[in-house]
Amino acid sequence: MSTDTEVLGVNERKRRVAKALIQQAGTLVEFWGEMGDPAVDGEFARACLARWLEDLPGKDWDLRLNEPSPAPPDQNGEP
């Protein structure tokens, strides 16, 4: 490993993966007509993706998805 490489903790790496996944889900919703299943309504897909992804770690969200419902408080006291 290079000495210039930032070493990230496991929680930060999880947040970054979650952020990337949420951004890709936003792109899928935006281009549902070209990328999604034509038998599935785009709004239904948006709602499903938002619900499935809302519990991922981190506070990042893509505005192309529905607003997530507030998460319950963390049992370990982490924000």
PDB file of C-alpha atoms in Angstrom:
ATOM      1  CA  MET A   1       0.000   0.000   0.000  1.00  0.00           C
ATOM      2  CA  SER A   2       1.287   3.446  -0.892  1.00  0.00           C
ATOM      3  CA  THR A   3       2.072   5.856   1.928  1.00  0.00           C
ATOM      4  CA  ASP A   4      -0.112   8.423   0.091  1.00  0.00           C
ATOM      5  CA  THR A   5      -3.197   6.180   0.297  1.00  0.00           C
ATOM      6  CA  GLU A   6      -5.710   7.219   2.919  1.00  0.00           C
ATOM      7  CA  VAL A   7      -6.638   4.345   5.210  1.00  0.00           C
ATOM      8  CA  LEU A   8     -10.375   4.347   5.819  1.00  0.00           C
ATOM      9  CA  GLY A   9     -12.187   2.571   8.607  1.00  0.00           C
ATOM     10  CA  VAL A  10     -14.765  -0.054   7.793  1.00  0.00           C
ATOM     11  CA  ASN A  11     -17.710   2.249   8.605  1.00  0.00           C
ATOM     12  CA  GLU A  12     -16.418   4.976   6.280  1.00  0.00           C
ATOM     13  CA  ARG A  13     -15.928   2.429   3.506  1.00  0.00           C
ATOM     14  CA  LYS A  14     -19.508   1.200   4.027  1.00  0.00           C
ATOM     15  CA  ARG A  15     -20.801   4.787   3.812  1.00  0.00           C
ATOM     16  CA  ARG A  16     -18.931   5.340   0.558  1.00  0.00           C
ATOM     17  CA  VAL A  17     -20.272   2.126  -0.969  1.00  0.00           C
ATOM     18  CA  ALA A  18     -23.794   3.080   0.144  1.00  0.00           C
ATOM     19  CA  LYS A  19     -23.395   6.546  -1.403  1.00  0.00           C
ATOM     20  CA  ALA A  20     -22.327   5.039  -4.729  1.00  0.00           C
ATOM     21  CA  LEU A  21     -25.239   2.583  -4.694  1.00  0.00           C
ATOM     22  CA  ILE A  22     -27.761   5.332  -3.916  1.00  0.00           C
ATOM     23  CA  GLN A  23     -26.375   7.496  -6.738  1.00  0.00           C
ATOM     24  CA  GLN A  24     -26.658   4.597  -9.185  1.00  0.00           C
ATOM     25  CA  ALA A  25     -30.221   3.939  -8.064  1.00  0.00           C
ATOM     26  CA  GLY A  26     -30.984   7.599  -8.771  1.00  0.00           C
ATOM     27  CA  THR A  27     -29.579   7.202 -12.266  1.00  0.00           C
ATOM     28  CA  LEU A  28     -31.655   4.069 -12.815  1.00  0.00           C
ATOM     29  CA  VAL A  29     -34.812   5.933 -11.756  1.00  0.00           C
ATOM     30  CA  GLU A  30     -33.957   8.934 -13.939  1.00  0.00           C
ATOM     31  CA  PHE A  31     -33.525   6.734 -17.003  1.00  0.00           C
ATOM     32  CA  TRP A  32     -36.103   4.067 -16.118  1.00  0.00           C
ATOM     33  CA  GLY A  33     -37.684   4.389 -19.577  1.00  0.00           C
ATOM     34  CA  GLU A  34     -34.415   3.297 -21.218  1.00  0.00           C
ATOM     35  CA  MET A  35     -32.867   1.101 -18.508  1.00  0.00           C
ATOM     36  CA  GLY A  36     -35.787  -0.406 -16.594  1.00  0.00           C
ATOM     37  CA  ASP A  37     -38.392  -3.041 -17.240  1.00  0.00           C
ATOM     38  CA  PRO A  38     -41.152  -1.550 -19.416  1.00  0.00           C
ATOM     39  CA  ALA A  39     -43.750  -3.647 -17.545  1.00  0.00           C
ATOM     40  CA  VAL A  40     -42.927  -1.781 -14.299  1.00  0.00           C
ATOM     41  CA  ASP A  41     -44.041   1.795 -13.726  1.00  0.00           C
ATOM     42  CA  GLY A  42     -41.166   4.203 -13.027  1.00  0.00           C
ATOM     43  CA  GLU A  43     -42.827   5.656  -9.922  1.00  0.00           C
ATOM     44  CA  PHE A  44     -43.276   2.170  -8.498  1.00  0.00           C
ATOM     45  CA  ALA A  45     -39.589   1.476  -9.145  1.00  0.00           C
ATOM     46  CA  ARG A  46     -38.633   4.785  -7.483  1.00  0.00           C
ATOM     47  CA  ALA A  47     -40.677   3.964  -4.372  1.00  0.00           C
ATOM     48  CA  CYS A  48     -39.254   0.429  -4.139  1.00  0.00           C
ATOM     49  CA  LEU A  49     -35.668   1.579  -4.489  1.00  0.00           C
ATOM     50  CA  ALA A  50     -36.112   4.354  -1.942  1.00  0.00           C
ATOM     51  CA  ARG A  51     -37.569   1.941   0.590  1.00  0.00           C
ATOM     52  CA  TRP A  52     -34.896  -0.694   0.024  1.00  0.00           C
ATOM     53  CA  LEU A  53     -32.006   1.752   0.247  1.00  0.00           C
ATOM     54  CA  GLU A  54     -33.152   4.047   3.039  1.00  0.00           C
ATOM     55  CA  ASP A  55     -31.474   2.011   5.792  1.00  0.00           C
ATOM     56  CA  LEU A  56     -28.028   2.043   4.228  1.00  0.00           C
ATOM     57  CA  PRO A  57     -25.285   3.671   6.317  1.00  0.00           C
ATOM     58  CA  GLY A  58     -24.484   7.348   5.904  1.00  0.00           C
ATOM     59  CA  LYS A  59     -26.562  10.449   5.356  1.00  0.00           C
ATOM     60  CA  ASP A  60     -26.210  10.753   1.584  1.00  0.00           C
ATOM     61  CA  TRP A  61     -29.367  10.650  -0.495  1.00  0.00           C
ATOM     62  CA  ASP A  62     -30.199  11.172  -4.145  1.00  0.00           C
ATOM     63  CA  LEU A  63     -33.058  13.594  -4.740  1.00  0.00           C
ATOM     64  CA  ARG A  64     -34.180  11.561  -7.755  1.00  0.00           C
ATOM     65  CA  LEU A  65     -35.421   8.961  -5.269  1.00  0.00           C
ATOM     66  CA  ASN A  66     -38.373   9.524  -2.976  1.00  0.00           C
ATOM     67  CA  GLU A  67     -37.486  11.079   0.363  1.00  0.00           C
ATOM     68  CA  PRO A  68     -36.548   8.351   2.797  1.00  0.00           C
ATOM     69  CA  SER A  69     -38.504   8.030   5.993  1.00  0.00           C
ATOM     70  CA  PRO A  70     -36.555   9.012   9.112  1.00  0.00           C
ATOM     71  CA  ALA A  71     -34.394   6.218  10.426  1.00  0.00           C
ATOM     72  CA  PRO A  72     -34.895   5.046  13.990  1.00  0.00           C
ATOM     73  CA  PRO A  73     -32.170   6.017  16.468  1.00  0.00           C
ATOM     74  CA  ASP A  74     -29.024   3.928  16.284  1.00  0.00           C
ATOM     75  CA  GLN A  75     -28.776   1.381  19.095  1.00  0.00           C
ATOM     76  CA  ASN A  76     -25.030   2.073  19.405  1.00  0.00           C
ATOM     77  CA  GLY A  77     -25.411   5.837  19.604  1.00  0.00           C
ATOM     78  CA  GLU A  78     -23.819   6.475  16.184  1.00  0.00           C
ATOM     79  CA  PRO A  79     -25.392   9.225  14.053  1.00  0.00           C
TER      80      PRO A  79
END
